mmCIF file of C-alpha atoms in Angstrom:
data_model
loop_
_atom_site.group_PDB
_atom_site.id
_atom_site.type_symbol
_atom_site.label_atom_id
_atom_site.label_comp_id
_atom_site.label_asym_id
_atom_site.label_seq_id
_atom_site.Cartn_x
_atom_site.Cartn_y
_atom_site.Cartn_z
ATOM 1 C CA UNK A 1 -4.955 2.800 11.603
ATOM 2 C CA UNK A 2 -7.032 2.045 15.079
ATOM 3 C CA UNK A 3 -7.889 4.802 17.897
ATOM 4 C CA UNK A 4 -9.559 3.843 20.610
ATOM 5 C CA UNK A 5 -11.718 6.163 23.073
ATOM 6 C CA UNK A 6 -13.074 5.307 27.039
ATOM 7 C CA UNK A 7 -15.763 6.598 28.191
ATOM 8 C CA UNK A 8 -17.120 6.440 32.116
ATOM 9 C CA UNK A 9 -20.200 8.110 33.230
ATOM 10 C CA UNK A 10 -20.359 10.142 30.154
ATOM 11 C CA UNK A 11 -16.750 11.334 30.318
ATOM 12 C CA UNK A 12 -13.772 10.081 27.818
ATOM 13 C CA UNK A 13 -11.346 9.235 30.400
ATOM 14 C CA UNK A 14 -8.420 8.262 27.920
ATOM 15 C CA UNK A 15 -7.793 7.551 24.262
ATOM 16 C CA UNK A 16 -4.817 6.258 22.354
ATOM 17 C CA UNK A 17 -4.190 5.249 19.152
ATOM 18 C CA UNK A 18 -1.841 3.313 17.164
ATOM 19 C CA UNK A 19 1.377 5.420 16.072
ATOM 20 C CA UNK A 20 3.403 3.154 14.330
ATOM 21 C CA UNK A 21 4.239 -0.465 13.210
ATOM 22 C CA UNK A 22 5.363 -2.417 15.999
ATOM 23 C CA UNK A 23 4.164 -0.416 18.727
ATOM 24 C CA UNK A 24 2.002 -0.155 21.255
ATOM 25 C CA UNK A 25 -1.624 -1.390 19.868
ATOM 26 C CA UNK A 26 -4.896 1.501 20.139
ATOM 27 C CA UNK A 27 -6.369 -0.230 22.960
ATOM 28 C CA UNK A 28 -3.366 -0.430 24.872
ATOM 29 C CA UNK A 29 -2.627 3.247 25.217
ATOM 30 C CA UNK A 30 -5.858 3.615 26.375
ATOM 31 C CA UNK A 31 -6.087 1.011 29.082
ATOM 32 C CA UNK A 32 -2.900 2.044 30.287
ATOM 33 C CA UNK A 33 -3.661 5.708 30.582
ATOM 34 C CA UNK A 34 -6.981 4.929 32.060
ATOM 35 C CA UNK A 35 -5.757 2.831 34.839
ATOM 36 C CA UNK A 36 -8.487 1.923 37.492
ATOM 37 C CA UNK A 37 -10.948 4.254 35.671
ATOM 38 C CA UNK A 38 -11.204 1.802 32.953
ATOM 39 C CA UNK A 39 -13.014 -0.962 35.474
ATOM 40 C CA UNK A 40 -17.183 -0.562 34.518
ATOM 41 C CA UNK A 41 -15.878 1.960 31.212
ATOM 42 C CA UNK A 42 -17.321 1.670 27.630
ATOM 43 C CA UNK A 43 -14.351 1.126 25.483
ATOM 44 C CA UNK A 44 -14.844 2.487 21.776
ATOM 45 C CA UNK A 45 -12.625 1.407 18.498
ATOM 46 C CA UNK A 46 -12.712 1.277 15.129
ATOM 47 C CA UNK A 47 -11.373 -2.031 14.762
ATOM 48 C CA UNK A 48 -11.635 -5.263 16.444
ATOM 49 C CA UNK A 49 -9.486 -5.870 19.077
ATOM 50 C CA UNK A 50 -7.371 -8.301 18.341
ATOM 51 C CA UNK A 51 -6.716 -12.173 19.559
ATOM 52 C CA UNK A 52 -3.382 -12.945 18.442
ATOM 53 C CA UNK A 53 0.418 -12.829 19.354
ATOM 54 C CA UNK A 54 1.627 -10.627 16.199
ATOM 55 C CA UNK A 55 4.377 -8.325 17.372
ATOM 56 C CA UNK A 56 2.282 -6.900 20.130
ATOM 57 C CA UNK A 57 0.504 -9.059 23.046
ATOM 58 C CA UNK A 58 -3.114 -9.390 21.859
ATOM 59 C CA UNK A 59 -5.598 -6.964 22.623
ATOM 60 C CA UNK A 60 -8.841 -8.774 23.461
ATOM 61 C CA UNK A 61 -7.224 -10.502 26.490
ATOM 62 C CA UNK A 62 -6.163 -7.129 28.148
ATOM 63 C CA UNK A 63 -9.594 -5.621 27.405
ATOM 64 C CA UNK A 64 -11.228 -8.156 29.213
ATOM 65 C CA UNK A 65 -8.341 -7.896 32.599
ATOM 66 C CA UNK A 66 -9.185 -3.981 32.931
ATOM 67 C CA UNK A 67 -13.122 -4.481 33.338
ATOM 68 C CA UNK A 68 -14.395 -3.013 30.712
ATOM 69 C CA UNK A 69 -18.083 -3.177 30.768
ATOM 70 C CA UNK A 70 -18.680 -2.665 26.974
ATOM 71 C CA UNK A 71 -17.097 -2.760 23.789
ATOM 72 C CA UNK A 72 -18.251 -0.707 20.551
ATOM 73 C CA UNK A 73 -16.314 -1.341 17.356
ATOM 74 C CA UNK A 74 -16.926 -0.588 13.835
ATOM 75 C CA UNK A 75 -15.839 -3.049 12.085
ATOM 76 C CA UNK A 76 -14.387 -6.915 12.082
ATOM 77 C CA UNK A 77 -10.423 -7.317 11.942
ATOM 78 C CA UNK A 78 -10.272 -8.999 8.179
ATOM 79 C CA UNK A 79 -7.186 -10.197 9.261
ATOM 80 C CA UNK A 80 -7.512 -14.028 9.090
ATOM 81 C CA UNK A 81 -5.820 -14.109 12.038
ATOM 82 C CA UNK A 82 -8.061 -12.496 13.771
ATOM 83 C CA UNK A 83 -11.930 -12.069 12.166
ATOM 84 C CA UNK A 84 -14.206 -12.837 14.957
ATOM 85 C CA UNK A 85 -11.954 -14.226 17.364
ATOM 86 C CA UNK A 86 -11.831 -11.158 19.484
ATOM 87 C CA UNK A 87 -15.186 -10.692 19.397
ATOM 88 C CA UNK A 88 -15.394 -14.029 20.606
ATOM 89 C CA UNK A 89 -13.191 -13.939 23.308
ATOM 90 C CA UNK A 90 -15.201 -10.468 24.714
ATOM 91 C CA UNK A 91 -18.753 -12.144 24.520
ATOM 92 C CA UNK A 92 -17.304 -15.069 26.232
ATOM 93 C CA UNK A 93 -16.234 -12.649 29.021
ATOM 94 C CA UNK A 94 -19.627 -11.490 29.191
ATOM 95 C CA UNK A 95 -18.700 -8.068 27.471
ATOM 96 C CA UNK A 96 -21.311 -6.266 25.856
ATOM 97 C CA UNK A 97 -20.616 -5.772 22.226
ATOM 98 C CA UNK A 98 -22.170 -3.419 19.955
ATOM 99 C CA UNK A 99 -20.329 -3.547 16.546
ATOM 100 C CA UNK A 100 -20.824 -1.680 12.988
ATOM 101 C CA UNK A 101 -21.225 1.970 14.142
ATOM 102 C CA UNK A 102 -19.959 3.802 11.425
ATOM 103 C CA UNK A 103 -18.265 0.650 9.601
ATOM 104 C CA UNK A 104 -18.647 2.342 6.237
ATOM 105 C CA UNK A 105 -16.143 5.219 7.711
ATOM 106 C CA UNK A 106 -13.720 2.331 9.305
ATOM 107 C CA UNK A 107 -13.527 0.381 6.427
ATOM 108 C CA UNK A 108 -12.539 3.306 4.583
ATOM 109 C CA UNK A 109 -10.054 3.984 7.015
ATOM 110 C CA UNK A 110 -8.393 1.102 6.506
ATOM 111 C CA UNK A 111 -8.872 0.057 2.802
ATOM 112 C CA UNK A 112 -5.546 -1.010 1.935
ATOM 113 C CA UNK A 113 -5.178 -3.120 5.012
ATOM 114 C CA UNK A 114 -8.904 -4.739 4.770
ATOM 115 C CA UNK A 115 -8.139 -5.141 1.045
ATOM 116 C CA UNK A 116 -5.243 -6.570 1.576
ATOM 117 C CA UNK A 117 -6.405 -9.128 4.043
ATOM 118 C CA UNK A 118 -9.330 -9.923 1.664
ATOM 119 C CA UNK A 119 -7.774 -10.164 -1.190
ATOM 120 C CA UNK A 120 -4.380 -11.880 -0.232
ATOM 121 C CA UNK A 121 -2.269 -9.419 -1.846
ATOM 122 C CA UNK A 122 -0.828 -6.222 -0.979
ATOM 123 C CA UNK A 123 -3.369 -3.519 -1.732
ATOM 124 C CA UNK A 124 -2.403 -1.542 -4.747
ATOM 125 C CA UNK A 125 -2.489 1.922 -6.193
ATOM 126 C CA UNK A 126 -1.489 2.849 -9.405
ATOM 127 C CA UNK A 127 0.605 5.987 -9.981
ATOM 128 C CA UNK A 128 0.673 7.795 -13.500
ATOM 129 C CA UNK A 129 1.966 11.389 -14.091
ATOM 130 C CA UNK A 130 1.180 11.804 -18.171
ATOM 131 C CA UNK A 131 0.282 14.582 -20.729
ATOM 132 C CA UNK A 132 -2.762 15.482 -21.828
ATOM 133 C CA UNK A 133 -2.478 13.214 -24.645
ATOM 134 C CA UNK A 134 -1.897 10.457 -21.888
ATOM 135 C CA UNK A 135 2.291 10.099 -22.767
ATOM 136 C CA UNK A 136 4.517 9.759 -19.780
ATOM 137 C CA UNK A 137 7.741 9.882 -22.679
ATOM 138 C CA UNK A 138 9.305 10.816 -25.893
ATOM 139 C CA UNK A 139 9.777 8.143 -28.328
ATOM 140 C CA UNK A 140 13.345 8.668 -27.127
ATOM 141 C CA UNK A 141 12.699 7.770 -23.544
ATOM 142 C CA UNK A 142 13.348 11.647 -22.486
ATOM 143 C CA UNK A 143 10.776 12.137 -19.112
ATOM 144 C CA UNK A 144 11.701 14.895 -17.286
ATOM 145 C CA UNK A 145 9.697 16.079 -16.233
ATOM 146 C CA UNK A 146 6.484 16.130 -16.848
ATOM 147 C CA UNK A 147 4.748 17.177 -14.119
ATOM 148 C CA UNK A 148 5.866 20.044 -12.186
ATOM 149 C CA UNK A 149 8.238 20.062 -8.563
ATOM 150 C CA UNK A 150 4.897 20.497 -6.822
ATOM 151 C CA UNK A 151 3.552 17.497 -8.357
ATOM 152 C CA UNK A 152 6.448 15.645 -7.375
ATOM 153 C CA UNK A 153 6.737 16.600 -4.285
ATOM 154 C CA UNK A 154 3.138 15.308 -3.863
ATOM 155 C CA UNK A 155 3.889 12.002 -5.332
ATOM 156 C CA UNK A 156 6.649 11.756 -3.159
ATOM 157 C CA UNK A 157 4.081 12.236 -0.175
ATOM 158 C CA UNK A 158 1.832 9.648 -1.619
ATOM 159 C CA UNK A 159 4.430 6.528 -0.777
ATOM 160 C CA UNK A 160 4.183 7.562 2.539
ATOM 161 C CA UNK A 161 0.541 5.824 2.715
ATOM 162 C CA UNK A 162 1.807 2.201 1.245
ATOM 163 C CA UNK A 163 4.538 0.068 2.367
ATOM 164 C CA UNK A 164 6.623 -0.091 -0.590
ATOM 165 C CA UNK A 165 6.762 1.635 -4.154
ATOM 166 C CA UNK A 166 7.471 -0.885 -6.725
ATOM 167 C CA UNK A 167 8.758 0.498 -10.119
ATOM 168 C CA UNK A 168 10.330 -1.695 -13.508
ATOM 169 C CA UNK A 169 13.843 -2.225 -14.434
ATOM 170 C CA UNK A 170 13.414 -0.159 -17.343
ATOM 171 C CA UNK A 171 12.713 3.185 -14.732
ATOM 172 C CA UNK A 172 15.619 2.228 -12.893
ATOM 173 C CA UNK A 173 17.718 2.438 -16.270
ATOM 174 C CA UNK A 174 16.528 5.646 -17.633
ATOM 175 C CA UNK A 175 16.006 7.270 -14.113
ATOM 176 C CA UNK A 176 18.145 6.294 -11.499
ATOM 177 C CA UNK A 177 15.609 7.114 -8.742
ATOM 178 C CA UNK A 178 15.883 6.861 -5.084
ATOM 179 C CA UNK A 179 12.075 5.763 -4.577
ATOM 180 C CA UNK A 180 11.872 7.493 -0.951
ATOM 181 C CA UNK A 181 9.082 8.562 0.640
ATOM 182 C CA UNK A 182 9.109 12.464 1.601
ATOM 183 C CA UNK A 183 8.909 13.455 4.344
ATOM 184 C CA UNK A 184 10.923 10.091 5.332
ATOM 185 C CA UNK A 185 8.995 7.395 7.079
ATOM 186 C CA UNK A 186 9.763 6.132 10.737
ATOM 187 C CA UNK A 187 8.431 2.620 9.842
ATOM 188 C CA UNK A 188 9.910 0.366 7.315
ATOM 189 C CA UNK A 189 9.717 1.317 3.900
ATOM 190 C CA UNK A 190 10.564 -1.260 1.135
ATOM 191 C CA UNK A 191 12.104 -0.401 -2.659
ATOM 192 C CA UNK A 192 10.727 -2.655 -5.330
ATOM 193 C CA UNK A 193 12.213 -3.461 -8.777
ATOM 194 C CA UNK A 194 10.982 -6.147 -11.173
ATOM 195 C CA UNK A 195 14.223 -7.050 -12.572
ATOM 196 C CA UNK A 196 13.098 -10.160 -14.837
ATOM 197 C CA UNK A 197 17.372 -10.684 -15.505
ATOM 198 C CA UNK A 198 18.716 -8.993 -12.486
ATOM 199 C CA UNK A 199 20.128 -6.104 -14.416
ATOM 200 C CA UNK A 200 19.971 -3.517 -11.497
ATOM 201 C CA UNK A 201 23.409 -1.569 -11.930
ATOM 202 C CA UNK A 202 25.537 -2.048 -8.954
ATOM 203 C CA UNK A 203 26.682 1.499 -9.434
ATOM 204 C CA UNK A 204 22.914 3.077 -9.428
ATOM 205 C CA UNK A 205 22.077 4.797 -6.222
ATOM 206 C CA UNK A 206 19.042 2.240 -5.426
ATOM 207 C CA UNK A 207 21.825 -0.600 -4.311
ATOM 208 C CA UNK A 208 24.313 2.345 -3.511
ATOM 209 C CA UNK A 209 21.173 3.141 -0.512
ATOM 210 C CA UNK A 210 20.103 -0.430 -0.028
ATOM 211 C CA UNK A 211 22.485 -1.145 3.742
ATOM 212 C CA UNK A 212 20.030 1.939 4.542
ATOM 213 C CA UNK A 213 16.773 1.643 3.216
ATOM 214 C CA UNK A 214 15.551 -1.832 1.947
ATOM 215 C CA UNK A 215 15.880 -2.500 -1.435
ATOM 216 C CA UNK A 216 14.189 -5.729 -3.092
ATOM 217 C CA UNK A 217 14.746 -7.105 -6.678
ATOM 218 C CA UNK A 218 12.366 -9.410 -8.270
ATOM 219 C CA UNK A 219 13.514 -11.658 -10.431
ATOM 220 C CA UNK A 220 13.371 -14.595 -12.571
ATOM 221 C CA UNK A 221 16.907 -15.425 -13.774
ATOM 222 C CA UNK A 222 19.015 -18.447 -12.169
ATOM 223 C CA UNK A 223 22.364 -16.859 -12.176
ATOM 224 C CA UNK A 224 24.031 -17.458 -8.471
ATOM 225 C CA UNK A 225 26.285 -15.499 -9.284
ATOM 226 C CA UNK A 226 24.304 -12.195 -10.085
ATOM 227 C CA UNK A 227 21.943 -12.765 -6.792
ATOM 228 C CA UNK A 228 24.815 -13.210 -4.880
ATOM 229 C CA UNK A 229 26.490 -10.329 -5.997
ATOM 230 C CA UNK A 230 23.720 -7.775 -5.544
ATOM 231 C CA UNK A 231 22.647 -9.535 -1.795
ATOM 232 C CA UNK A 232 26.810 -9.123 -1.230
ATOM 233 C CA UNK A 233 25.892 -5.357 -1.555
ATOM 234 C CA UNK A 234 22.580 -5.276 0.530
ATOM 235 C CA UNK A 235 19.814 -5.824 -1.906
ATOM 236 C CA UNK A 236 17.744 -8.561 -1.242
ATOM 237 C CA UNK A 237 16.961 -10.786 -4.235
ATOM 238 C CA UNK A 238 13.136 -12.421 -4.762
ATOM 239 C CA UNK A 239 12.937 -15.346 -6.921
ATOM 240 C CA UNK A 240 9.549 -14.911 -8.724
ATOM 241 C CA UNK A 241 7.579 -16.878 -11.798
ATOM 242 C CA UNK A 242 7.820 -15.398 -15.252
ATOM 243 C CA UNK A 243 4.648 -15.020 -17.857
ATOM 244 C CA UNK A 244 6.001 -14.187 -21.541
ATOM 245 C CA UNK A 245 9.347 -13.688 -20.471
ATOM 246 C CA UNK A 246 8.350 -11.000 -17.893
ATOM 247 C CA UNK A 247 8.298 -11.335 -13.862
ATOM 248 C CA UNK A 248 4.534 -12.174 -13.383
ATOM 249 C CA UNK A 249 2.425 -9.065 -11.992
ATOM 250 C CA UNK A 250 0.155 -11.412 -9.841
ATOM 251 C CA UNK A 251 2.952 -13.887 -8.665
ATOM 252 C CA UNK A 252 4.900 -10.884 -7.671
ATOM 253 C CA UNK A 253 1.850 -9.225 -5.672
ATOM 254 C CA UNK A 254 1.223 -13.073 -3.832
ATOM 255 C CA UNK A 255 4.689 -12.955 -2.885
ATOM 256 C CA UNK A 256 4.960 -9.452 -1.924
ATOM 257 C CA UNK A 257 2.003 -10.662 0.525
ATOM 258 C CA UNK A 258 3.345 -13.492 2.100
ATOM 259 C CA UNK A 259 6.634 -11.249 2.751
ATOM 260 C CA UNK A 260 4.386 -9.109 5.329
ATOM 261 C CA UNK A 261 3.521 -6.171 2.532
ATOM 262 C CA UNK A 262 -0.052 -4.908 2.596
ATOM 263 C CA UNK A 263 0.303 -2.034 0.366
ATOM 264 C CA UNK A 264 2.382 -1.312 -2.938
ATOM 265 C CA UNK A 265 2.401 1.932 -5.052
ATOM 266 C CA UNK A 266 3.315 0.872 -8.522
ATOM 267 C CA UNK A 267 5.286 3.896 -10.494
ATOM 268 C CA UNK A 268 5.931 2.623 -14.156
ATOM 269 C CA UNK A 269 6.947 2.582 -16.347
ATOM 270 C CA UNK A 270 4.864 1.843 -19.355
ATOM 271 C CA UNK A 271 4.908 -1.799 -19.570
ATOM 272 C CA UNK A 272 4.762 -2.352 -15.747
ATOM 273 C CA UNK A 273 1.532 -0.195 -15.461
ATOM 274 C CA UNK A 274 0.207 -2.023 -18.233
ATOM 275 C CA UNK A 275 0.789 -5.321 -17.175
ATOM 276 C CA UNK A 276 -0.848 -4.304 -14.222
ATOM 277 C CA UNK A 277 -3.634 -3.051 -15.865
ATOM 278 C CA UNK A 278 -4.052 -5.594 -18.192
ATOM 279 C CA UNK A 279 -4.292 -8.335 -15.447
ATOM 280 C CA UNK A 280 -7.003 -6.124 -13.278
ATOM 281 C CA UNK A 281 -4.386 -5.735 -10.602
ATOM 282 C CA UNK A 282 -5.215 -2.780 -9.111
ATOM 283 C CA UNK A 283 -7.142 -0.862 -5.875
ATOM 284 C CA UNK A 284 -6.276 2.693 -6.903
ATOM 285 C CA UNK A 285 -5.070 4.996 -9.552
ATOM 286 C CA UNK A 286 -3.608 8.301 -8.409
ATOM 287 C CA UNK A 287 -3.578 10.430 -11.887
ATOM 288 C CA UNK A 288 -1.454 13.637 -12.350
ATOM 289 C CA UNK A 289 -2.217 15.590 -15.457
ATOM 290 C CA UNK A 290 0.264 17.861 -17.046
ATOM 291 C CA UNK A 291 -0.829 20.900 -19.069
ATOM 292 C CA UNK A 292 1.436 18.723 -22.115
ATOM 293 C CA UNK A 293 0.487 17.638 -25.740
ATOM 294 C CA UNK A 294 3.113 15.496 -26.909
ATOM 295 C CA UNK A 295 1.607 14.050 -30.036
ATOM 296 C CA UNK A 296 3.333 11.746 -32.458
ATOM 297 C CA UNK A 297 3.469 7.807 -32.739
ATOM 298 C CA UNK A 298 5.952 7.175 -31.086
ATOM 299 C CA UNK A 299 5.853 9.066 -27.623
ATOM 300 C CA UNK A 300 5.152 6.484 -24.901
ATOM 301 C CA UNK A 301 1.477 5.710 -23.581
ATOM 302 C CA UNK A 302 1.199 5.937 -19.901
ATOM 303 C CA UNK A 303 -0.189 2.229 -20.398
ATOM 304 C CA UNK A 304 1.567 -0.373 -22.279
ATOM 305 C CA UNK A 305 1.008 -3.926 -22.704
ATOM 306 C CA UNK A 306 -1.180 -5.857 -25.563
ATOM 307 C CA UNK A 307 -3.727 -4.022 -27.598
ATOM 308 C CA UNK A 308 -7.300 -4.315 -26.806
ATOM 309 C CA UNK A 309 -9.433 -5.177 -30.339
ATOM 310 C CA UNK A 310 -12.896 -3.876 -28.870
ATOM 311 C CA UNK A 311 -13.657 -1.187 -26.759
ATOM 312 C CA UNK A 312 -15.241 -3.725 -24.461
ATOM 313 C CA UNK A 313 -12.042 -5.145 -23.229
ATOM 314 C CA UNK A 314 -11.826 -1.388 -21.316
ATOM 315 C CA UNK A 315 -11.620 -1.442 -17.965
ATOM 316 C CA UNK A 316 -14.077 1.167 -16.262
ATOM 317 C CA UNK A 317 -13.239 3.190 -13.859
ATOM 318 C CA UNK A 318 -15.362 5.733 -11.185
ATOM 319 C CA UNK A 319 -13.973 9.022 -10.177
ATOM 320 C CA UNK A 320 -12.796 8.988 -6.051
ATOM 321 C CA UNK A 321 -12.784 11.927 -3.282
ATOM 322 C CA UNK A 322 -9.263 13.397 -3.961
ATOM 323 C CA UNK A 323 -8.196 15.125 -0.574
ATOM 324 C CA UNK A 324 -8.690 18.749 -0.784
ATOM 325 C CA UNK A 325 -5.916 20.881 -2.386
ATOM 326 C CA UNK A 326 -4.186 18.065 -4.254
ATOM 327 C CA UNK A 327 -3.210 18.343 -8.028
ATOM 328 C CA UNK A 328 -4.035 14.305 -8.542
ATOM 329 C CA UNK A 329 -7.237 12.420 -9.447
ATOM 330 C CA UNK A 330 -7.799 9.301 -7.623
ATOM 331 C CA UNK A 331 -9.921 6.571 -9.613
ATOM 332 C CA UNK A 332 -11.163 3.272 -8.843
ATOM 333 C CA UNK A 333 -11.980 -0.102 -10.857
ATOM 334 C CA UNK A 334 -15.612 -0.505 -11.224
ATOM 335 C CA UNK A 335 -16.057 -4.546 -9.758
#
């Protein structure tokens, strides 16, 4: 997310920001609605311009053909791709550069993409709606629902931030969810399923939806003729390492990278959460509470996965700023 602001003489003379994937870059808009008033400007934006042919022409290059006198930015593109090298072009130029005003704000901005960049991974929150008694299920699998409509409806809102929601075969099983965003995104939005044996029902209304809105299965099974069936009906099929019989949560998550993903909500179930959790795999955990108490031995924990022997093993976690008005906790792994 990248706005950009020119200022002359102590007047903003334009501003534009980036609106969607694909488009037009921050500095762009600017430039272009600046015209000639741009020439001796001060050109401020959050992040680096960039250096690179992506699906845009680079940034840095145009900065420096408009006559901008200065740049401000906040932060460094962590984009490998980039990271310095628009800086570099502009000092070359003989640009003045001022940079990291405000980079705490930026980064924050743009965690999921700076994570993402730094990590090599898609950035990655963790969504649980549970009981009290932190249960997402009856021992007989029987889920819904429990949180309310609101809740969901708020969940739903929540893929809108990420790329892709990525959920386990199991879900798709006892569910048969959609997995879309609401409101609907205009930009690409990608639906995930570890599917260890490619058991994704033909007849369940994620492939029924896939010619429409992308559907990917990961999975670790050989069978031609199951990958070709599925990719005959618009699903596209990921060949990914297993660990203990199970797609592997990190292998999936380098892969999901190198396919152009920079952020994936995780939904469950159980086991997929856990394995997530278990591996330290996480950026985020959006928690909805429901006023529930399930009890019993057998209703399912939110988290699955081995059993910890000492309470070292936890993972601790630090309370976030949840956005005002929302009925969801957001927590972070302390590193």
């Amino acid at each position: 997310m990248v706005g950009c602001v020119i200022v002359k003489a102590g007047q903003v003379v334009a501003e534009g920001w980036h609106a969607r994937a694909g488009g037009p870059h921050a500095e762009a808009v600017a430039l272009e609605r600046a015209g000639p008033l741009a020439r001796g400007a001060t050109l401020y934006v959050n992040l680096e311009p960039c250096a690179h042919q992506g699906l845009t022409p680079p940034c840095a290059p145009r900065v420096m053909a408009a006559g901008i006198r200065r740049v401000v930015a906040a932060m460094q593109d962590p984009n490998p791709v980039v990271r310095g090298k628009g800086f570099g072009l502009l000092r070359h130029a003989g640009i003045a550069l001022t940079r990291g005003v405000r980079e705490l704000e930026a980064r924050a901005l743009n965690v999921r993409f700076a994570t993402a960049a730094r990590l090599d991974r898609p950035f990655v929150m963790l969504k649980v709606a549970m009981t009290l008694d932190a249960r997402i299920a009856t021992a007989r699998g029987d889920s819904k629902w429990v949180t309310s409509p609101a809740q969901r409806r708020e969940a739903r809102g929540l893929r809108r931030l990420h790329d892709a929601v990525l959920v386990g075969i199991g879900t798709v099983l006892a569910d048969d969810p959609m997995l879309l965003p609401e409101p609907r995104t205009r930009r690409p939005f990608v639906r995930i399923v570890l599917d260890t044996h490619l058991q994704l029902p033909h007849s369940s209304r994620l492939v029924r939806s896939a010619r429409g809105a992308p559907v990917w299965a990961l999975t670790a099974t050989r069978s031609v003729a199951k990958r070709r069936a599925l990719e005959a009906l618009g699903v596209t099929v990921v060949g990914v390492p297993a660990r203990n019989g199970r797609v592997a949560a990190r292998a999936a998550l380098v892969c999901l990278r190198q396919l152009g993903l920079w952020s994936v909500m995780v939904e469950g179930g159980s086991e997929v959460l856990g394995s997530f959790l278990h591996a330290r795999l996480f950026d985020q955990l959006a928690l909805f509470r429901a006023p529930l108490l399930l009890g019993g031995r057998g209703s399912r924990p939110a988290f699955g996965g081995p059993d910890p022997r000492r309470i070292a093993e936890a993972l601790r976690l630090r309370m976030g700023e949840t956005p005002r008005g929302s009925s969801y906790e957001l927590w972070y792994p302390e590193r």
